[in-house]
């Protein structure tokens, strides 16, 4: 496979027959009134574009491996870049309903583990180069993002504090404890199921971790998973406005009105207050270094420096 050129052509927004994007066409039609929601999405795209032009001097070429997170819906002309810990299970469920030719009716009827079976959804990396370029040019592209440290704490809580995540405990927990705990017990070294948040932070900042390859997708930066400075996303949805943004996308692609994004009923979700609590014991020195690690996500998606950080 040859790399994909980040040409204007490929990075253009979703184009209609008249050369206007369907977003523009919808703005101009009676179907949608000029709404505050459209203005918000326009602002997000402009913000993203401005930050990209300021911070990325040289555009690199996309490789097939860069496209593994882009889920394809050929029926509705849709590309979704999934980001773990940003409602991605529910979005994958919705994509299975949209692409399932009637096999699935209600996203919530699909078990969570089913949504993550690779063969249930096609990703853009599975297509040929001409097919990839056509879809990047022609389909509506969207991504959902979240306040970076809330997403990070959510990943830590899910992968390191729940007893059933033994794969993560064995693969990552044992390594983190071995490297970042003084005098660990034999049990901790064997099981890796009691990683402290502070140890997780040390692991993320350890040069050895970055030399070993990309981060696990659950704590990888969004800009490294979805390449928003190379791929022009038509809609940047936010976890903080999940329901409105999800409905907006489903309307834009003309999804059947019976397809509803699942309402969030989770009482266990990671909040700002909870995130602040986890950062209490992290020294300002490590807070600053961690912020620098995730800084591009803060800038690209217009999140403020959290008030609980002691880095000013």
PDB file of C-alpha atoms in Angstrom:
ATOM      1  CA  UNK A   1       0.000   0.000   0.000  1.00  0.00           C
ATOM      2  CA  UNK A   2       1.291   3.422  -0.861  1.00  0.00           C
ATOM      3  CA  UNK A   3       0.848   6.222   1.658  1.00  0.00           C
ATOM      4  CA  UNK A   4      -2.042   8.654   1.247  1.00  0.00           C
ATOM      5  CA  UNK A   5      -1.205  12.181   0.312  1.00  0.00           C
ATOM      6  CA  UNK A   6      -2.508  14.875   2.640  1.00  0.00           C
ATOM      7  CA  UNK A   7      -3.574  16.868  -0.387  1.00  0.00           C
ATOM      8  CA  UNK A   8      -6.206  19.609  -0.262  1.00  0.00           C
ATOM      9  CA  UNK A   9      -8.300  17.233  -2.304  1.00  0.00           C
ATOM     10  CA  UNK A  10      -8.168  14.458   0.300  1.00  0.00           C
ATOM     11  CA  UNK A  11      -8.521  16.806   3.213  1.00  0.00           C
ATOM     12  CA  UNK A  12     -11.553  18.572   1.819  1.00  0.00           C
ATOM     13  CA  UNK A  13     -14.840  18.327   3.623  1.00  0.00           C
ATOM     14  CA  UNK A  14     -17.625  16.008   2.510  1.00  0.00           C
ATOM     15  CA  UNK A  15     -18.434  17.148  -1.047  1.00  0.00           C
ATOM     16  CA  UNK A  16     -21.851  17.114  -2.691  1.00  0.00           C
ATOM     17  CA  UNK A  17     -22.481  16.979  -6.454  1.00  0.00           C
ATOM     18  CA  UNK A  18     -22.383  20.752  -6.818  1.00  0.00           C
ATOM     19  CA  UNK A  19     -19.010  20.984  -5.112  1.00  0.00           C
ATOM     20  CA  UNK A  20     -20.532  22.234  -1.852  1.00  0.00           C
ATOM     21  CA  UNK A  21     -20.319  20.081   1.245  1.00  0.00           C
ATOM     22  CA  UNK A  22     -23.646  18.592   2.417  1.00  0.00           C
ATOM     23  CA  UNK A  23     -23.110  20.588   5.619  1.00  0.00           C
ATOM     24  CA  UNK A  24     -23.194  23.809   3.571  1.00  0.00           C
ATOM     25  CA  UNK A  25     -26.134  22.571   1.521  1.00  0.00           C
ATOM     26  CA  UNK A  26     -28.047  21.802   4.693  1.00  0.00           C
ATOM     27  CA  UNK A  27     -27.237  25.198   6.160  1.00  0.00           C
ATOM     28  CA  UNK A  28     -28.719  26.821   3.066  1.00  0.00           C
ATOM     29  CA  UNK A  29     -31.808  24.630   2.835  1.00  0.00           C
ATOM     30  CA  UNK A  30     -35.069  24.881   4.745  1.00  0.00           C
ATOM     31  CA  UNK A  31     -34.341  21.517   6.329  1.00  0.00           C
ATOM     32  CA  UNK A  32     -32.175  23.112   9.015  1.00  0.00           C
ATOM     33  CA  UNK A  33     -32.497  26.592  10.410  1.00  0.00           C
ATOM     34  CA  UNK A  34     -29.289  28.444  11.217  1.00  0.00           C
ATOM     35  CA  UNK A  35     -28.971  27.174  14.742  1.00  0.00           C
ATOM     36  CA  UNK A  36     -26.586  27.780  17.589  1.00  0.00           C
ATOM     37  CA  UNK A  37     -25.525  24.131  17.229  1.00  0.00           C
ATOM     38  CA  UNK A  38     -24.325  24.703  13.660  1.00  0.00           C
ATOM     39  CA  UNK A  39     -22.438  27.786  14.784  1.00  0.00           C
ATOM     40  CA  UNK A  40     -20.788  25.785  17.579  1.00  0.00           C
ATOM     41  CA  UNK A  41     -19.620  23.105  15.136  1.00  0.00           C
ATOM     42  CA  UNK A  42     -18.310  25.740  12.730  1.00  0.00           C
ATOM     43  CA  UNK A  43     -16.327  27.288  15.622  1.00  0.00           C
ATOM     44  CA  UNK A  44     -14.881  23.910  16.603  1.00  0.00           C
ATOM     45  CA  UNK A  45     -13.709  23.245  13.037  1.00  0.00           C
ATOM     46  CA  UNK A  46     -12.159  26.691  12.776  1.00  0.00           C
ATOM     47  CA  UNK A  47     -10.425  26.313  16.148  1.00  0.00           C
ATOM     48  CA  UNK A  48      -9.020  22.954  15.071  1.00  0.00           C
ATOM     49  CA  UNK A  49      -7.812  24.340  11.758  1.00  0.00           C
ATOM     50  CA  UNK A  50      -6.136  27.344  13.427  1.00  0.00           C
ATOM     51  CA  UNK A  51      -4.313  25.220  16.002  1.00  0.00           C
ATOM     52  CA  UNK A  52      -3.210  22.751  13.309  1.00  0.00           C
ATOM     53  CA  UNK A  53      -1.762  25.518  11.150  1.00  0.00           C
ATOM     54  CA  UNK A  54       0.056  26.998  14.156  1.00  0.00           C
ATOM     55  CA  UNK A  55       1.579  23.792  15.517  1.00  0.00           C
ATOM     56  CA  UNK A  56       2.080  21.465  12.556  1.00  0.00           C
ATOM     57  CA  UNK A  57       4.735  22.779  10.214  1.00  0.00           C
ATOM     58  CA  UNK A  58       5.183  19.682   8.071  1.00  0.00           C
ATOM     59  CA  UNK A  59       2.256  17.536   6.987  1.00  0.00           C
ATOM     60  CA  UNK A  60       3.187  13.884   7.083  1.00  0.00           C
ATOM     61  CA  UNK A  61       1.625  11.195   4.914  1.00  0.00           C
ATOM     62  CA  UNK A  62      -1.062   8.931   6.289  1.00  0.00           C
ATOM     63  CA  UNK A  63      -0.163   5.247   6.478  1.00  0.00           C
ATOM     64  CA  UNK A  64      -2.735   2.395   6.467  1.00  0.00           C
ATOM     65  CA  UNK A  65      -1.989   1.838  10.159  1.00  0.00           C
ATOM     66  CA  UNK A  66      -3.213   5.391  10.879  1.00  0.00           C
ATOM     67  CA  UNK A  67      -6.698   4.437   9.673  1.00  0.00           C
ATOM     68  CA  UNK A  68      -7.447   1.547  12.045  1.00  0.00           C
ATOM     69  CA  UNK A  69      -9.667   3.751  14.225  1.00  0.00           C
ATOM     70  CA  UNK A  70     -11.840   5.015  11.372  1.00  0.00           C
ATOM     71  CA  UNK A  71     -15.038   2.955  11.246  1.00  0.00           C
ATOM     72  CA  UNK A  72     -16.815   2.975   7.868  1.00  0.00           C
ATOM     73  CA  UNK A  73     -20.547   3.098   7.138  1.00  0.00           C
ATOM     74  CA  UNK A  74     -20.876   2.794   3.353  1.00  0.00           C
ATOM     75  CA  UNK A  75     -24.684   2.928   3.525  1.00  0.00           C
ATOM     76  CA  UNK A  76     -24.829   6.446   4.983  1.00  0.00           C
ATOM     77  CA  UNK A  77     -21.456   7.734   3.764  1.00  0.00           C
ATOM     78  CA  UNK A  78     -20.011   8.028   7.258  1.00  0.00           C
ATOM     79  CA  UNK A  79     -16.523   7.761   8.802  1.00  0.00           C
ATOM     80  CA  UNK A  80     -16.262   7.659  12.612  1.00  0.00           C
ATOM     81  CA  UNK A  81     -12.914   7.841  14.386  1.00  0.00           C
ATOM     82  CA  UNK A  82     -13.449   6.045  17.665  1.00  0.00           C
ATOM     83  CA  UNK A  83     -11.657   7.185  20.806  1.00  0.00           C
ATOM     84  CA  UNK A  84     -11.816   4.803  23.801  1.00  0.00           C
ATOM     85  CA  UNK A  85     -13.386   6.340  26.931  1.00  0.00           C
ATOM     86  CA  UNK A  86     -15.423   8.802  24.837  1.00  0.00           C
ATOM     87  CA  UNK A  87     -18.723   6.886  24.478  1.00  0.00           C
ATOM     88  CA  UNK A  88     -17.081   4.660  21.878  1.00  0.00           C
ATOM     89  CA  UNK A  89     -18.974   1.503  22.896  1.00  0.00           C
ATOM     90  CA  UNK A  90     -22.314   3.219  22.270  1.00  0.00           C
ATOM     91  CA  UNK A  91     -21.088   4.772  19.032  1.00  0.00           C
ATOM     92  CA  UNK A  92     -19.912   1.368  17.798  1.00  0.00           C
ATOM     93  CA  UNK A  93     -23.342  -0.038  18.704  1.00  0.00           C
ATOM     94  CA  UNK A  94     -24.998   2.742  16.673  1.00  0.00           C
ATOM     95  CA  UNK A  95     -22.636   2.067  13.744  1.00  0.00           C
ATOM     96  CA  UNK A  96     -23.605  -1.623  13.885  1.00  0.00           C
ATOM     97  CA  UNK A  97     -27.276  -0.616  13.624  1.00  0.00           C
ATOM     98  CA  UNK A  98     -26.524   1.777  10.738  1.00  0.00           C
ATOM     99  CA  UNK A  99     -24.452  -0.783   8.791  1.00  0.00           C
ATOM    100  CA  UNK A 100     -26.360  -3.930   9.779  1.00  0.00           C
ATOM    101  CA  UNK A 101     -29.003  -3.969   7.001  1.00  0.00           C
ATOM    102  CA  UNK A 102     -31.751  -4.401   9.578  1.00  0.00           C
ATOM    103  CA  UNK A 103     -29.969  -7.086  11.586  1.00  0.00           C
ATOM    104  CA  UNK A 104     -29.918  -4.781  14.634  1.00  0.00           C
ATOM    105  CA  UNK A 105     -32.705  -2.367  15.582  1.00  0.00           C
ATOM    106  CA  UNK A 106     -31.775  -1.005  19.003  1.00  0.00           C
ATOM    107  CA  UNK A 107     -28.160  -0.165  19.895  1.00  0.00           C
ATOM    108  CA  UNK A 108     -28.708  -1.148  23.528  1.00  0.00           C
ATOM    109  CA  UNK A 109     -29.688  -4.682  22.518  1.00  0.00           C
ATOM    110  CA  UNK A 110     -26.108  -5.224  21.321  1.00  0.00           C
ATOM    111  CA  UNK A 111     -23.908  -6.499  24.193  1.00  0.00           C
ATOM    112  CA  UNK A 112     -20.923  -4.231  24.917  1.00  0.00           C
ATOM    113  CA  UNK A 113     -18.365  -6.940  24.088  1.00  0.00           C
ATOM    114  CA  UNK A 114     -20.059  -7.498  20.681  1.00  0.00           C
ATOM    115  CA  UNK A 115     -19.475  -3.857  19.778  1.00  0.00           C
ATOM    116  CA  UNK A 116     -15.721  -4.364  20.135  1.00  0.00           C
ATOM    117  CA  UNK A 117     -15.440  -7.522  17.989  1.00  0.00           C
ATOM    118  CA  UNK A 118     -13.279  -6.312  15.062  1.00  0.00           C
ATOM    119  CA  UNK A 119     -15.167  -8.273  12.395  1.00  0.00           C
ATOM    120  CA  UNK A 120     -18.479  -6.558  13.266  1.00  0.00           C
ATOM    121  CA  UNK A 121     -17.396  -3.214  11.783  1.00  0.00           C
ATOM    122  CA  UNK A 122     -15.084  -2.382   8.875  1.00  0.00           C
ATOM    123  CA  UNK A 123     -12.305   0.141   9.337  1.00  0.00           C
ATOM    124  CA  UNK A 124     -10.826   2.326   6.624  1.00  0.00           C
ATOM    125  CA  UNK A 125      -7.490   0.482   6.796  1.00  0.00           C
ATOM    126  CA  UNK A 126      -9.205  -2.562   5.199  1.00  0.00           C
ATOM    127  CA  UNK A 127      -9.892  -0.759   1.896  1.00  0.00           C
ATOM    128  CA  UNK A 128      -7.688  -0.246  -1.153  1.00  0.00           C
ATOM    129  CA  UNK A 129      -5.882   3.089  -1.640  1.00  0.00           C
ATOM    130  CA  UNK A 130      -8.370   4.439  -4.239  1.00  0.00           C
ATOM    131  CA  UNK A 131     -11.296   3.364  -2.007  1.00  0.00           C
ATOM    132  CA  UNK A 132      -9.658   5.031   1.011  1.00  0.00           C
ATOM    133  CA  UNK A 133      -9.095   8.296  -0.839  1.00  0.00           C
ATOM    134  CA  UNK A 134     -12.659   8.284  -2.196  1.00  0.00           C
ATOM    135  CA  UNK A 135     -14.124   7.833   1.290  1.00  0.00           C
ATOM    136  CA  UNK A 136     -11.864  10.464   2.847  1.00  0.00           C
ATOM    137  CA  UNK A 137     -13.011  12.925   0.166  1.00  0.00           C
ATOM    138  CA  UNK A 138     -16.677  12.039   0.004  1.00  0.00           C
ATOM    139  CA  UNK A 139     -17.958  10.793   3.384  1.00  0.00           C
ATOM    140  CA  UNK A 140     -18.988  12.774   6.423  1.00  0.00           C
ATOM    141  CA  UNK A 141     -16.175  12.391   8.966  1.00  0.00           C
ATOM    142  CA  UNK A 142     -16.678  12.768  12.700  1.00  0.00           C
ATOM    143  CA  UNK A 143     -14.827  12.242  15.967  1.00  0.00           C
ATOM    144  CA  UNK A 144     -15.824  12.571  19.631  1.00  0.00           C
ATOM    145  CA  UNK A 145     -13.421  14.061  22.167  1.00  0.00           C
ATOM    146  CA  UNK A 146     -13.367  14.576  25.926  1.00  0.00           C
ATOM    147  CA  UNK A 147     -11.512  16.680  28.501  1.00  0.00           C
ATOM    148  CA  UNK A 148      -8.125  14.912  28.339  1.00  0.00           C
ATOM    149  CA  UNK A 149      -7.504  14.345  32.055  1.00  0.00           C
ATOM    150  CA  UNK A 150     -11.086  13.182  32.690  1.00  0.00           C
ATOM    151  CA  UNK A 151     -10.603  10.674  29.882  1.00  0.00           C
ATOM    152  CA  UNK A 152      -7.247   9.622  31.398  1.00  0.00           C
ATOM    153  CA  UNK A 153      -8.704   9.100  34.879  1.00  0.00           C
ATOM    154  CA  UNK A 154     -11.652   7.237  33.344  1.00  0.00           C
ATOM    155  CA  UNK A 155      -9.177   4.900  31.581  1.00  0.00           C
ATOM    156  CA  UNK A 156      -7.206   4.380  34.805  1.00  0.00           C
ATOM    157  CA  UNK A 157     -10.354   3.614  36.830  1.00  0.00           C
ATOM    158  CA  UNK A 158     -11.679   1.220  34.216  1.00  0.00           C
ATOM    159  CA  UNK A 159      -8.470  -0.672  33.474  1.00  0.00           C
ATOM    160  CA  UNK A 160      -6.703  -0.715  36.839  1.00  0.00           C
ATOM    161  CA  UNK A 161      -9.346  -0.579  39.601  1.00  0.00           C
ATOM    162  CA  UNK A 162     -11.884  -3.128  38.341  1.00  0.00           C
ATOM    163  CA  UNK A 163     -11.173  -6.722  39.307  1.00  0.00           C
ATOM    164  CA  UNK A 164     -12.301  -8.239  35.986  1.00  0.00           C
ATOM    165  CA  UNK A 165      -9.683  -6.430  33.857  1.00  0.00           C
ATOM    166  CA  UNK A 166      -7.061  -9.101  34.475  1.00  0.00           C
ATOM    167  CA  UNK A 167      -5.576  -8.727  30.964  1.00  0.00           C
ATOM    168  CA  UNK A 168      -4.630  -5.127  31.706  1.00  0.00           C
ATOM    169  CA  UNK A 169      -3.380  -6.019  35.178  1.00  0.00           C
ATOM    170  CA  UNK A 170      -1.075  -8.688  33.741  1.00  0.00           C
ATOM    171  CA  UNK A 171       0.073  -6.774  30.664  1.00  0.00           C
ATOM    172  CA  UNK A 172       0.483  -3.286  32.119  1.00  0.00           C
ATOM    173  CA  UNK A 173      -0.057  -3.457  35.890  1.00  0.00           C
ATOM    174  CA  UNK A 174       2.815  -5.851  36.597  1.00  0.00           C
ATOM    175  CA  UNK A 175       5.215  -3.746  34.492  1.00  0.00           C
ATOM    176  CA  UNK A 176       4.112  -0.475  36.148  1.00  0.00           C
ATOM    177  CA  UNK A 177       4.564  -1.916  39.645  1.00  0.00           C
ATOM    178  CA  UNK A 178       7.935  -3.463  38.788  1.00  0.00           C
ATOM    179  CA  UNK A 179       9.267  -0.162  37.452  1.00  0.00           C
ATOM    180  CA  UNK A 180       7.621   2.402  39.675  1.00  0.00           C
ATOM    181  CA  UNK A 181       7.006   0.889  43.121  1.00  0.00           C
ATOM    182  CA  UNK A 182       9.715   0.639  45.727  1.00  0.00           C
ATOM    183  CA  UNK A 183       9.904  -2.810  47.303  1.00  0.00           C
ATOM    184  CA  UNK A 184       6.741  -4.270  45.708  1.00  0.00           C
ATOM    185  CA  UNK A 185       5.287  -7.430  47.205  1.00  0.00           C
ATOM    186  CA  UNK A 186       5.506 -10.730  45.299  1.00  0.00           C
ATOM    187  CA  UNK A 187       1.719 -10.735  45.037  1.00  0.00           C
ATOM    188  CA  UNK A 188       1.650  -7.251  43.444  1.00  0.00           C
ATOM    189  CA  UNK A 189       4.388  -8.230  40.972  1.00  0.00           C
ATOM    190  CA  UNK A 190       2.488 -11.331  39.982  1.00  0.00           C
ATOM    191  CA  UNK A 191      -1.040  -9.902  39.766  1.00  0.00           C
ATOM    192  CA  UNK A 192      -0.576  -6.195  38.951  1.00  0.00           C
ATOM    193  CA  UNK A 193      -4.087  -5.449  40.179  1.00  0.00           C
ATOM    194  CA  UNK A 194      -3.409  -2.601  42.628  1.00  0.00           C
ATOM    195  CA  UNK A 195      -1.671   0.056  40.493  1.00  0.00           C
ATOM    196  CA  UNK A 196      -1.903   3.478  42.136  1.00  0.00           C
ATOM    197  CA  UNK A 197      -2.773   6.488  39.990  1.00  0.00           C
ATOM    198  CA  UNK A 198       0.560   8.095  40.851  1.00  0.00           C
ATOM    199  CA  UNK A 199       2.375   5.008  39.529  1.00  0.00           C
ATOM    200  CA  UNK A 200       0.295   5.143  36.338  1.00  0.00           C
ATOM    201  CA  UNK A 201       1.389   8.781  35.839  1.00  0.00           C
ATOM    202  CA  UNK A 202       5.063   7.817  36.321  1.00  0.00           C
ATOM    203  CA  UNK A 203       4.605   5.062  33.740  1.00  0.00           C
ATOM    204  CA  UNK A 204       3.132   7.490  31.170  1.00  0.00           C
ATOM    205  CA  UNK A 205       6.025   9.913  31.652  1.00  0.00           C
ATOM    206  CA  UNK A 206       8.754   7.262  31.669  1.00  0.00           C
ATOM    207  CA  UNK A 207      10.938   7.590  28.518  1.00  0.00           C
ATOM    208  CA  UNK A 208      11.068   3.777  28.341  1.00  0.00           C
ATOM    209  CA  UNK A 209       7.290   3.667  27.864  1.00  0.00           C
ATOM    210  CA  UNK A 210       7.453   5.942  24.840  1.00  0.00           C
ATOM    211  CA  UNK A 211      10.414   4.019  23.382  1.00  0.00           C
ATOM    212  CA  UNK A 212       8.422   0.776  23.574  1.00  0.00           C
ATOM    213  CA  UNK A 213       5.936   2.023  20.998  1.00  0.00           C
ATOM    214  CA  UNK A 214       2.614   3.865  20.880  1.00  0.00           C
ATOM    215  CA  UNK A 215       0.504   4.150  24.029  1.00  0.00           C
ATOM    216  CA  UNK A 216      -2.394   1.775  24.526  1.00  0.00           C
ATOM    217  CA  UNK A 217      -5.439   3.251  22.760  1.00  0.00           C
ATOM    218  CA  UNK A 218      -7.221   3.870  26.079  1.00  0.00           C
ATOM    219  CA  UNK A 219      -4.707   6.535  27.076  1.00  0.00           C
ATOM    220  CA  UNK A 220      -3.241   7.473  23.691  1.00  0.00           C
ATOM    221  CA  UNK A 221      -3.744  11.121  22.736  1.00  0.00           C
ATOM    222  CA  UNK A 222      -6.716  11.786  20.428  1.00  0.00           C
ATOM    223  CA  UNK A 223      -4.514  13.562  17.886  1.00  0.00           C
ATOM    224  CA  UNK A 224      -2.386  10.394  17.614  1.00  0.00           C
ATOM    225  CA  UNK A 225      -5.418   8.128  17.135  1.00  0.00           C
ATOM    226  CA  UNK A 226      -7.448  10.267  14.721  1.00  0.00           C
ATOM    227  CA  UNK A 227      -4.950  12.648  13.023  1.00  0.00           C
ATOM    228  CA  UNK A 228      -7.206  15.725  12.979  1.00  0.00           C
ATOM    229  CA  UNK A 229      -4.522  17.888  11.346  1.00  0.00           C
ATOM    230  CA  UNK A 230      -4.376  15.571   8.314  1.00  0.00           C
ATOM    231  CA  UNK A 231      -7.989  14.377   8.111  1.00  0.00           C
ATOM    232  CA  UNK A 232     -10.522  17.213   8.037  1.00  0.00           C
ATOM    233  CA  UNK A 233     -13.391  16.227  10.336  1.00  0.00           C
ATOM    234  CA  UNK A 234     -16.792  17.681   9.476  1.00  0.00           C
ATOM    235  CA  UNK A 235     -18.057  17.287  13.036  1.00  0.00           C
ATOM    236  CA  UNK A 236     -16.057  17.327  16.267  1.00  0.00           C
ATOM    237  CA  UNK A 237     -18.446  16.024  18.894  1.00  0.00           C
ATOM    238  CA  UNK A 238     -17.752  16.452  22.592  1.00  0.00           C
ATOM    239  CA  UNK A 239     -18.464  14.076  25.461  1.00  0.00           C
ATOM    240  CA  UNK A 240     -19.722  17.084  27.403  1.00  0.00           C
ATOM    241  CA  UNK A 241     -22.475  17.668  24.785  1.00  0.00           C
ATOM    242  CA  UNK A 242     -22.819  14.026  23.751  1.00  0.00           C
ATOM    243  CA  UNK A 243     -26.594  13.732  23.259  1.00  0.00           C
ATOM    244  CA  UNK A 244     -26.976  16.928  21.184  1.00  0.00           C
ATOM    245  CA  UNK A 245     -23.928  16.218  19.024  1.00  0.00           C
ATOM    246  CA  UNK A 246     -24.901  12.582  18.426  1.00  0.00           C
ATOM    247  CA  UNK A 247     -28.426  13.543  17.329  1.00  0.00           C
ATOM    248  CA  UNK A 248     -26.977  16.246  15.069  1.00  0.00           C
ATOM    249  CA  UNK A 249     -24.778  13.695  13.247  1.00  0.00           C
ATOM    250  CA  UNK A 250     -27.612  11.190  12.844  1.00  0.00           C
ATOM    251  CA  UNK A 251     -29.775  13.966  11.353  1.00  0.00           C
ATOM    252  CA  UNK A 252     -27.005  15.085   8.998  1.00  0.00           C
ATOM    253  CA  UNK A 253     -26.593  11.640   7.444  1.00  0.00           C
ATOM    254  CA  UNK A 254     -30.319  11.030   7.199  1.00  0.00           C
ATOM    255  CA  UNK A 255     -30.332   8.042   9.537  1.00  0.00           C
ATOM    256  CA  UNK A 256     -33.695   6.423  10.152  1.00  0.00           C
ATOM    257  CA  UNK A 257     -35.490   8.382  12.889  1.00  0.00           C
ATOM    258  CA  UNK A 258     -35.878   5.138  14.840  1.00  0.00           C
ATOM    259  CA  UNK A 259     -32.087   5.036  15.351  1.00  0.00           C
ATOM    260  CA  UNK A 260     -31.422   6.791  18.653  1.00  0.00           C
ATOM    261  CA  UNK A 261     -28.111   7.316  20.375  1.00  0.00           C
ATOM    262  CA  UNK A 262     -28.373   5.567  23.773  1.00  0.00           C
ATOM    263  CA  UNK A 263     -29.046   7.935  26.652  1.00  0.00           C
ATOM    264  CA  UNK A 264     -26.282   7.891  29.248  1.00  0.00           C
ATOM    265  CA  UNK A 265     -27.505   6.342  32.476  1.00  0.00           C
ATOM    266  CA  UNK A 266     -24.115   5.708  34.017  1.00  0.00           C
ATOM    267  CA  UNK A 267     -23.782   6.919  37.561  1.00  0.00           C
ATOM    268  CA  UNK A 268     -20.161   5.777  37.664  1.00  0.00           C
ATOM    269  CA  UNK A 269     -18.868   8.216  35.032  1.00  0.00           C
ATOM    270  CA  UNK A 270     -15.702  10.122  35.804  1.00  0.00           C
ATOM    271  CA  UNK A 271     -16.445  13.757  36.666  1.00  0.00           C
ATOM    272  CA  UNK A 272     -14.274  16.857  37.055  1.00  0.00           C
ATOM    273  CA  UNK A 273     -14.476  16.614  40.859  1.00  0.00           C
ATOM    274  CA  UNK A 274     -13.409  12.988  40.764  1.00  0.00           C
ATOM    275  CA  UNK A 275     -10.518  13.821  38.423  1.00  0.00           C
ATOM    276  CA  UNK A 276      -9.419  16.634  40.736  1.00  0.00           C
ATOM    277  CA  UNK A 277      -9.357  14.133  43.616  1.00  0.00           C
ATOM    278  CA  UNK A 278      -6.999  11.821  41.689  1.00  0.00           C
ATOM    279  CA  UNK A 279      -4.626  14.716  40.973  1.00  0.00           C
ATOM    280  CA  UNK A 280      -4.427  15.849  44.616  1.00  0.00           C
ATOM    281  CA  UNK A 281      -1.414  13.659  45.338  1.00  0.00           C
ATOM    282  CA  UNK A 282       0.422  14.335  42.069  1.00  0.00           C
ATOM    283  CA  UNK A 283       3.179  16.916  42.576  1.00  0.00           C
ATOM    284  CA  UNK A 284       3.111  20.146  40.512  1.00  0.00           C
ATOM    285  CA  UNK A 285       6.259  18.952  38.721  1.00  0.00           C
ATOM    286  CA  UNK A 286       4.537  15.796  37.436  1.00  0.00           C
ATOM    287  CA  UNK A 287       1.269  17.645  36.809  1.00  0.00           C
ATOM    288  CA  UNK A 288       3.122  19.996  34.472  1.00  0.00           C
ATOM    289  CA  UNK A 289       4.881  17.166  32.645  1.00  0.00           C
ATOM    290  CA  UNK A 290       1.636  15.230  32.230  1.00  0.00           C
ATOM    291  CA  UNK A 291      -0.152  18.340  30.991  1.00  0.00           C
ATOM    292  CA  UNK A 292       2.600  18.847  28.397  1.00  0.00           C
ATOM    293  CA  UNK A 293       2.125  15.250  27.262  1.00  0.00           C
ATOM    294  CA  UNK A 294      -1.586  15.877  26.555  1.00  0.00           C
ATOM    295  CA  UNK A 295      -1.221  19.558  25.637  1.00  0.00           C
ATOM    296  CA  UNK A 296      -2.063  19.161  21.932  1.00  0.00           C
ATOM    297  CA  UNK A 297      -5.421  17.596  22.777  1.00  0.00           C
ATOM    298  CA  UNK A 298      -6.151  20.526  25.109  1.00  0.00           C
ATOM    299  CA  UNK A 299      -5.273  23.007  22.364  1.00  0.00           C
ATOM    300  CA  UNK A 300      -6.883  21.271  19.387  1.00  0.00           C
ATOM    301  CA  UNK A 301     -10.225  20.723  21.076  1.00  0.00           C
ATOM    302  CA  UNK A 302     -10.303  23.969  23.072  1.00  0.00           C
ATOM    303  CA  UNK A 303     -10.207  22.636  26.629  1.00  0.00           C
ATOM    304  CA  UNK A 304      -8.987  24.937  29.401  1.00  0.00           C
ATOM    305  CA  UNK A 305      -6.179  24.058  31.793  1.00  0.00           C
ATOM    306  CA  UNK A 306      -8.008  22.403  34.720  1.00  0.00           C
ATOM    307  CA  UNK A 307      -8.366  24.725  37.713  1.00  0.00           C
ATOM    308  CA  UNK A 308      -7.268  21.967  40.130  1.00  0.00           C
ATOM    309  CA  UNK A 309      -3.772  21.764  38.577  1.00  0.00           C
ATOM    310  CA  UNK A 310      -0.989  23.558  40.464  1.00  0.00           C
ATOM    311  CA  UNK A 311       1.121  24.420  37.416  1.00  0.00           C
ATOM    312  CA  UNK A 312       0.590  28.160  36.946  1.00  0.00           C
TER     313      UNK A 312
END
